[in-house]
Coordinates of C-alpha atoms in Angstrom, one line a residue:
X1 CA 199.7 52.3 166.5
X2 CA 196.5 54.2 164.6
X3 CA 196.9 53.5 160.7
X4 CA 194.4 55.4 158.6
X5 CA 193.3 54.0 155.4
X6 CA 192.1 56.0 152.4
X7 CA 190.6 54.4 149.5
X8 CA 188.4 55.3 146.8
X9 CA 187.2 53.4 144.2
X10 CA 187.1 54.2 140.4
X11 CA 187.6 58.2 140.9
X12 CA 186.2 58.9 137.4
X13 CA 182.8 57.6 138.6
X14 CA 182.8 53.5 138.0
X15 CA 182.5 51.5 140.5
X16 CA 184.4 48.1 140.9
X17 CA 185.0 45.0 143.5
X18 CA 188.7 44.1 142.4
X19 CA 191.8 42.7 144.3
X20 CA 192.7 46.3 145.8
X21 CA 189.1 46.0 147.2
X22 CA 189.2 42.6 148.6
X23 CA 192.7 43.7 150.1
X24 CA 190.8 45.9 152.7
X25 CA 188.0 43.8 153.1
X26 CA 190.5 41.1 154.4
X27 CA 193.4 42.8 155.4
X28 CA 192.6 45.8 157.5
X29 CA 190.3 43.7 160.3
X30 CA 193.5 41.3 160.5
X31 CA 195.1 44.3 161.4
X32 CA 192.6 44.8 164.0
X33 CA 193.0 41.5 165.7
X34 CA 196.9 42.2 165.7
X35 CA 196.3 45.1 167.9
X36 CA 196.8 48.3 164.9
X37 CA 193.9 51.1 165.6
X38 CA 192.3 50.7 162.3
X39 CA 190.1 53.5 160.6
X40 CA 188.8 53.2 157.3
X41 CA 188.0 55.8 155.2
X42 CA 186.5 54.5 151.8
X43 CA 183.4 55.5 149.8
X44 CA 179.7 54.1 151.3
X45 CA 180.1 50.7 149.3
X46 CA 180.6 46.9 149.4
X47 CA 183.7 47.7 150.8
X48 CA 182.3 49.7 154.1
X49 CA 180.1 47.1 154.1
X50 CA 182.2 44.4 154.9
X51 CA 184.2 46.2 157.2
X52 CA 181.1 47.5 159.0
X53 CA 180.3 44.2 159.9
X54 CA 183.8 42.7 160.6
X55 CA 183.9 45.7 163.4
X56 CA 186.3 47.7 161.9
X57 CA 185.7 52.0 162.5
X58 CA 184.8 53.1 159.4
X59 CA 184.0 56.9 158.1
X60 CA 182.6 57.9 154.6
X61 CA 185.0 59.7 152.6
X62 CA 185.5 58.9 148.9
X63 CA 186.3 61.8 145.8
X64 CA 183.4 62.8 143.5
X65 CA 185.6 62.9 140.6
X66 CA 189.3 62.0 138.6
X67 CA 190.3 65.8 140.5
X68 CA 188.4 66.7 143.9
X69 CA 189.8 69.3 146.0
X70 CA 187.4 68.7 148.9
X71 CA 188.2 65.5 148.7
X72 CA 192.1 66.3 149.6
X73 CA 191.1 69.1 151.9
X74 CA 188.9 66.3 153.8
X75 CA 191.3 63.4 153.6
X76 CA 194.1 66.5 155.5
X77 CA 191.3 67.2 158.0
X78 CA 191.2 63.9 159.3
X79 CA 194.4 63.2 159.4
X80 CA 194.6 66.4 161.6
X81 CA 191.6 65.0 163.7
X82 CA 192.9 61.3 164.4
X83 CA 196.6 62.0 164.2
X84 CA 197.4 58.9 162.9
X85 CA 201.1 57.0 163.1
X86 CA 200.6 56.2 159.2
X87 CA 198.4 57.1 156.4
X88 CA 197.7 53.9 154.1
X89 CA 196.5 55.2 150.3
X90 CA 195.1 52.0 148.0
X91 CA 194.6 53.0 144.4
X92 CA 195.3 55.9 142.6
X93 CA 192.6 58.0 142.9
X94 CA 193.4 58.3 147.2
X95 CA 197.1 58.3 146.6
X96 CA 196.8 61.4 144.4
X97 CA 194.4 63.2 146.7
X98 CA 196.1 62.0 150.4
X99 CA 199.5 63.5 148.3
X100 CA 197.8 66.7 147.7
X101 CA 196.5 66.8 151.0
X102 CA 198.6 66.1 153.0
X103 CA 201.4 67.9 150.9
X104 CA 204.2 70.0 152.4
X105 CA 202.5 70.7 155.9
X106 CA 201.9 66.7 156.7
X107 CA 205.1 65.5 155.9
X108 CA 205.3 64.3 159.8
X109 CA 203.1 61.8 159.2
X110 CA 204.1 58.6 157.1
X111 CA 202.5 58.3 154.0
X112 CA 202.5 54.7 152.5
X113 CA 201.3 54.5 148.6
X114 CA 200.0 51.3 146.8
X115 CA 198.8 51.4 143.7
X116 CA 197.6 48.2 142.8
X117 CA 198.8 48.4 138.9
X118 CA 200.8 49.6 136.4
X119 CA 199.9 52.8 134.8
X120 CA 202.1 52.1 132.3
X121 CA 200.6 48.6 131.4
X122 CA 197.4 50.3 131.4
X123 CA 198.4 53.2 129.1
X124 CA 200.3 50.5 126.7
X125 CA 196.9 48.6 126.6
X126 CA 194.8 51.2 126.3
X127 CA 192.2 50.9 122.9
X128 CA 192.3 54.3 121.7
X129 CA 194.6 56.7 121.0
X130 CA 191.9 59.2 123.4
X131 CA 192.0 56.2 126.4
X132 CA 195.9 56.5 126.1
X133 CA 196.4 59.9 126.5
X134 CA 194.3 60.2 130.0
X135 CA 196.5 57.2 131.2
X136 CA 199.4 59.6 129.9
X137 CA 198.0 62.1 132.1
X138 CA 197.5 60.2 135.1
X139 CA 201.6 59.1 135.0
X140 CA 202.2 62.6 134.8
X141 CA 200.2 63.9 137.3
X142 CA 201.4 60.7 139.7
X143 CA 204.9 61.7 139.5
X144 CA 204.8 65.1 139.9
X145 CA 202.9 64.5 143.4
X146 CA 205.5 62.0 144.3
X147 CA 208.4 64.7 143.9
X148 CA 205.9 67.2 145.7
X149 CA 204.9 64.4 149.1
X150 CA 207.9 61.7 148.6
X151 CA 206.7 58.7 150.8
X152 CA 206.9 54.8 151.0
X153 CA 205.3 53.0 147.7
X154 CA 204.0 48.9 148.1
X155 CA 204.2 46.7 144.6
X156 CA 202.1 43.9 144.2
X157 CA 204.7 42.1 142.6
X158 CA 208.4 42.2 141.0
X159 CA 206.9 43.1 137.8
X160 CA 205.0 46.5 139.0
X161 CA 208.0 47.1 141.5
X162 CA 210.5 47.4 138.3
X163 CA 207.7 49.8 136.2
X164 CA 207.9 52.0 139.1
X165 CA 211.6 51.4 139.2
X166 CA 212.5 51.9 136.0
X167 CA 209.5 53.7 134.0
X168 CA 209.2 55.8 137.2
X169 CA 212.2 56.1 138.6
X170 CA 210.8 55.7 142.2
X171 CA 213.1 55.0 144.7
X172 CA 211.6 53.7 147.7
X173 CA 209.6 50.5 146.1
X174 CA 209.2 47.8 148.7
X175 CA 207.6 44.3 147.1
X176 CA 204.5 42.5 149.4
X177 CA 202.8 40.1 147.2
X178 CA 198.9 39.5 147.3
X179 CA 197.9 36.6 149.7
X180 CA 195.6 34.0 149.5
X181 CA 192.4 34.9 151.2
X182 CA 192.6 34.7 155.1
X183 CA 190.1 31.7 155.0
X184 CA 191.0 29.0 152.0
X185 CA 190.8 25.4 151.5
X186 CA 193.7 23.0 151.3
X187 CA 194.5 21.6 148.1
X188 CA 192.4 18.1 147.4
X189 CA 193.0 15.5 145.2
X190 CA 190.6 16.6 142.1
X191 CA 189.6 13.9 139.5
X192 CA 189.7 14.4 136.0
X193 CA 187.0 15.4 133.6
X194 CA 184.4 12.6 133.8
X195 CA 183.7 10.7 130.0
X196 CA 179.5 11.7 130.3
X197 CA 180.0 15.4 131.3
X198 CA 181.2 18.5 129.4
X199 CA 184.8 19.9 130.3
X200 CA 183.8 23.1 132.5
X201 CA 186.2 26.0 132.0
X202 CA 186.0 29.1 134.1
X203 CA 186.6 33.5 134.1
X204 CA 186.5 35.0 137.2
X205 CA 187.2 38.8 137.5
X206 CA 185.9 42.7 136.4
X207 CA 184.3 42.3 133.1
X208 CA 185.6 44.6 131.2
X209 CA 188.3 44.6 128.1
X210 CA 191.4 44.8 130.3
X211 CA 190.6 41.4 132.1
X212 CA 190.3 40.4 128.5
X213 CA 186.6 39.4 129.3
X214 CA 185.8 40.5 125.6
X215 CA 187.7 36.8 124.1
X216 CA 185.2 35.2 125.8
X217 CA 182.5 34.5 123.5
X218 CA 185.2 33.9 120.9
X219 CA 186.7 31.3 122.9
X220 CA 183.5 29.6 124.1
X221 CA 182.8 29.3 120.1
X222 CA 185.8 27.6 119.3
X223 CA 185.4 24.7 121.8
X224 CA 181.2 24.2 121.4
X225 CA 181.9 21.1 123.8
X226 CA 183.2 23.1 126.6
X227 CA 181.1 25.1 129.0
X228 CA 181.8 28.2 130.5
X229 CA 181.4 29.7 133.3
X230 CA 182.0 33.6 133.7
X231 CA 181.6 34.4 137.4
X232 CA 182.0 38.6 137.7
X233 CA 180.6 41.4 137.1
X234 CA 181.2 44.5 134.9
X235 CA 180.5 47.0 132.2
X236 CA 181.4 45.2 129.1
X237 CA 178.2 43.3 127.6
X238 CA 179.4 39.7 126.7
X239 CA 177.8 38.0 123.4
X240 CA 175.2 35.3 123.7
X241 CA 177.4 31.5 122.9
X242 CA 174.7 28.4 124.3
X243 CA 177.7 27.1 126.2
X244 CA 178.5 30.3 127.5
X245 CA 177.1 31.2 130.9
X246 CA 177.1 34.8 132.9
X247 CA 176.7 33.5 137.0
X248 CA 177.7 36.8 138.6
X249 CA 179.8 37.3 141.2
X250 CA 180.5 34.5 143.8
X251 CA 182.8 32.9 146.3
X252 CA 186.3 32.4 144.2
X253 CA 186.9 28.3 146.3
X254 CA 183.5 27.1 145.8
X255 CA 183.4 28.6 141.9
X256 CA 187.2 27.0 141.5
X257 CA 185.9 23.4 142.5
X258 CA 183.3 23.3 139.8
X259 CA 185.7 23.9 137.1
X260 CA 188.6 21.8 135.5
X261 CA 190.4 24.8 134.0
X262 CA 190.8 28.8 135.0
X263 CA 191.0 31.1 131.9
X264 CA 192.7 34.1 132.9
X265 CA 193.0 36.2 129.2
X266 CA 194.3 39.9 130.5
X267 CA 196.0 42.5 129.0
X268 CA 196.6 44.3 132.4
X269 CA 197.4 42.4 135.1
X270 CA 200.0 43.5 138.2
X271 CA 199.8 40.0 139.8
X272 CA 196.7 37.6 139.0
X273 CA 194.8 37.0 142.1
X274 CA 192.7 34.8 140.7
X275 CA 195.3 32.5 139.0
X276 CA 196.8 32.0 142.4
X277 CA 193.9 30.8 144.2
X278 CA 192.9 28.1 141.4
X279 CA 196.6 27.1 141.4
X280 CA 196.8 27.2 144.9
X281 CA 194.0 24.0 144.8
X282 CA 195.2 22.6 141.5
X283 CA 193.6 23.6 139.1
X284 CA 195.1 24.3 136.1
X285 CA 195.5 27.6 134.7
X286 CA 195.1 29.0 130.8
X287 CA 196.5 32.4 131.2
X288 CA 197.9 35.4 128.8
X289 CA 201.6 35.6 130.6
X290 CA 200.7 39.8 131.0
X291 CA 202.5 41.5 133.2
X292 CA 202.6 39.7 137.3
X293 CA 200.4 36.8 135.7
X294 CA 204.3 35.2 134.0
X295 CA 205.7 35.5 137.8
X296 CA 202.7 34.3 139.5
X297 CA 202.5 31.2 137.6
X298 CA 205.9 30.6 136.9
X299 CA 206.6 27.7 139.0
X300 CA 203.7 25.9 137.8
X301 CA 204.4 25.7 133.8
X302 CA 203.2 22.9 132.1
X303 CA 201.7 21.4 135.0
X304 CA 199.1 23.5 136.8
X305 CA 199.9 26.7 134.4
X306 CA 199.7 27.1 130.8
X307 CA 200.4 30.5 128.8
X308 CA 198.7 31.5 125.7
X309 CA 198.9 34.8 123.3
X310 CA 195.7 36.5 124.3
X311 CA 193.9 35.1 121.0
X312 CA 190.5 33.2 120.8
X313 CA 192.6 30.5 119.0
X314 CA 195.7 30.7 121.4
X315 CA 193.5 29.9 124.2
X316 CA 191.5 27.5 122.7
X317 CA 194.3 25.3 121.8
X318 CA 195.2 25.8 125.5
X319 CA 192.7 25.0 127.2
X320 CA 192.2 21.3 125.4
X321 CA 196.0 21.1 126.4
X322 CA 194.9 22.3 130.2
X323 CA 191.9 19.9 130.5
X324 CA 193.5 16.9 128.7
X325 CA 193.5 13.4 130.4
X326 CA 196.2 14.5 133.0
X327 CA 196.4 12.1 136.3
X328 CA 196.6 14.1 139.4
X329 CA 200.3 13.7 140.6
X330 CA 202.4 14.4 143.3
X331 CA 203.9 16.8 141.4
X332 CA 200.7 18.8 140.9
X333 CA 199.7 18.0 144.7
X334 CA 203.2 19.4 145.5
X335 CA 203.2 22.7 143.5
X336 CA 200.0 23.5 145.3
X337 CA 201.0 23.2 148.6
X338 CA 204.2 25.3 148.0
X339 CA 201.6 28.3 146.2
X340 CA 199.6 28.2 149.6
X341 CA 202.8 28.4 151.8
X342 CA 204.5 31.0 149.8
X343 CA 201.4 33.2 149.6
X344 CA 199.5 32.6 153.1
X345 CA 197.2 35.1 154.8
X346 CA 199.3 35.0 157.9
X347 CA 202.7 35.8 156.4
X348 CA 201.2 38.8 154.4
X349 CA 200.1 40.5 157.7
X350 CA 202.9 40.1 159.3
X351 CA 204.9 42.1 156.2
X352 CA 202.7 45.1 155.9
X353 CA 202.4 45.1 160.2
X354 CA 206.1 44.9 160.0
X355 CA 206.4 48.1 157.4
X356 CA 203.9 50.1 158.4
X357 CA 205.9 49.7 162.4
X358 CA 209.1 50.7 160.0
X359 CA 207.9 54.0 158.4
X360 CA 206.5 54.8 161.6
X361 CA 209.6 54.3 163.6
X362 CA 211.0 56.1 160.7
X363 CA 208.7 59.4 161.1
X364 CA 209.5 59.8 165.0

């Protein structure tokens, strides 16, 4: 079976490293290794990158803009070159333009749609009356391609499955939650905060106002005795706090060991990546409930999960409940193990091998 995947990120010109991202990274040379012919077909980035030198076949396609008509009339050409059993569209940008592409003409060949997010989250979070209306416009322009190329859409969780559902009215929604990455530590017993060193609370995501990256510095001033970390990278310039520190991107397990808290502060968020993986080790999470974040972390409230109105204050008071003097218990050692078995690498692969077999049996 020959899946094609289409990809490109930030259509309107910015450029990111999110969870959609890491998907492919991950995902598609598992694929590989179960036997799928993999082609990738993403913009010339970080993304390529890592695929490049995981093995995967990878050719350059990405759009130049929000609306590129080349880019649909290329993403059709190859489809007519490599004849593919399914097309695989991440992020909004490729699902518009594979729609438009492959239109009325390709409806042979499966199309599979995941967005990553809500655009309706995203328009109700939106800063300006200017940022909501191109969201507006985007929802729009999303469902009238669905009606025009109807095909098979993934959520990333129950939350953006019933936007679709019910804000959408899309039928065919089928749920495959995010996974833990492919390689991940087991959950360790982890000692509490030491009496002669500061409590260390992390962020780790996109910079930008829709991770909620902009609370930061406010947070960071209302606990001067805690240090931060803020692991990421993005376009939102953070104000100076001497307790507040900007490390860049790194490796999500080693970064989650240093800290004794995860701050996760979002206004838009479809699942919470990052709250599973520190969860998924024990460590205790101060989060904003948004969207997937309240099902994510659900099953550890109160004990490896706390929620918080997205307010300096709100967190604060949070966090010195998260990182109080809190033995490590069964209980806590327990809840992680069940957030690695319910979310494993393995078990995602075999759901999106098993659908993309499905809409392909479907198709012939």
């Amino acid at each position: 079976m020959r899946v094609l995947f289409v990809c490109t990120t930030g259509g309107s010109g910015r450029r990111q490293l999110g969870g959609a991202e890491r998907f492919l990274t991950e995902m598609l040379p598992a694929l590989a290794d179960r036997g799928v012919d993999v082609v990738a077909a993403t913009g010339d980035d970080e993304v390529a990158a890592a695929l490049r030198t995981a093995g995967v076949r990878w050719l350059p396609l990405a759009a130049a803009g929000r609306v590129d008509l080349g880019y649909a009339r290329r993403i059709r050409a190859l489809v007519d070159e490599l004849r593919p059993d399914v097309v695989s569209a991440h992020l909004l940008s490729a699902a518009m333009h594979a729609r438009a592409g492959l239109g009325v003409r390709g409806r042979r060949t499966p199309l599979v749609v995941t967005l990553h997010n809500s655009l309706w989250q995203y328009r109700d979070a939106a800063g300006s009356l200017r940022a909501k209306a191109a969201v507006q416009a985007n929802i729009a322009t999303d469902l009238m391609l669905r009606r025009l190329r109807p095909h098979a859409t993934v959520a990333v969780s129950a939350f953006e499955a019933r936007e679709l559902r019910v804000r959408g009215r899309v039928r065919d929604v089928r749920v495959i939650t995010n996974p833990l990455p492919a390689i991940w530590p087991e959950a360790t017993d982890r000692p509490g905060p030491a009496p002669d060193e500061p409590v260390r609370v992390g962020f780790l995501g996109r910079l930008e106002r829709e991770k909620g990256a902009d609370l930061l510095p406010a947070v960071a001033a209302a606990l001067p005795d805690v240090e931060f970390l803020v692991a990421g990278a993005g376009d939102l310039p953070l104000a100076a706090r001497p307790n507040l520190h900007l490390i860049g991107r790194v490796d999500a397990a080693p970064f989650l060991h240093r800290i004794h808290c995860l701050l996760v502060p979002s206004r838009v968020e479809a699942f919470g990546r990052s709250a599973l993986e520190a969860m998924s080790l024990g460590v205790p999470v101060v989060h904003s409930g948004v969207g997937g974040l309240a099902e994510v972390t659900a099953a550890g409230d109160g004990v490896l999960a706390y929620r918080a109105e997205p307010t300096p204050a709100a967190m604060a008071a949070a966090v010195r409940t998260a990182t109080g003097p809190q033995a490590w218990d069964e209980r806590r050692r327990e809840l992680a193990r069940e957030y690695a078995t319910r979310h494993s690498f393995a078990g995602c692969v075999d759901d999106w091998l098993d659908l993309y077999r499905t809409v392909s049996r479907a198709a012939g």
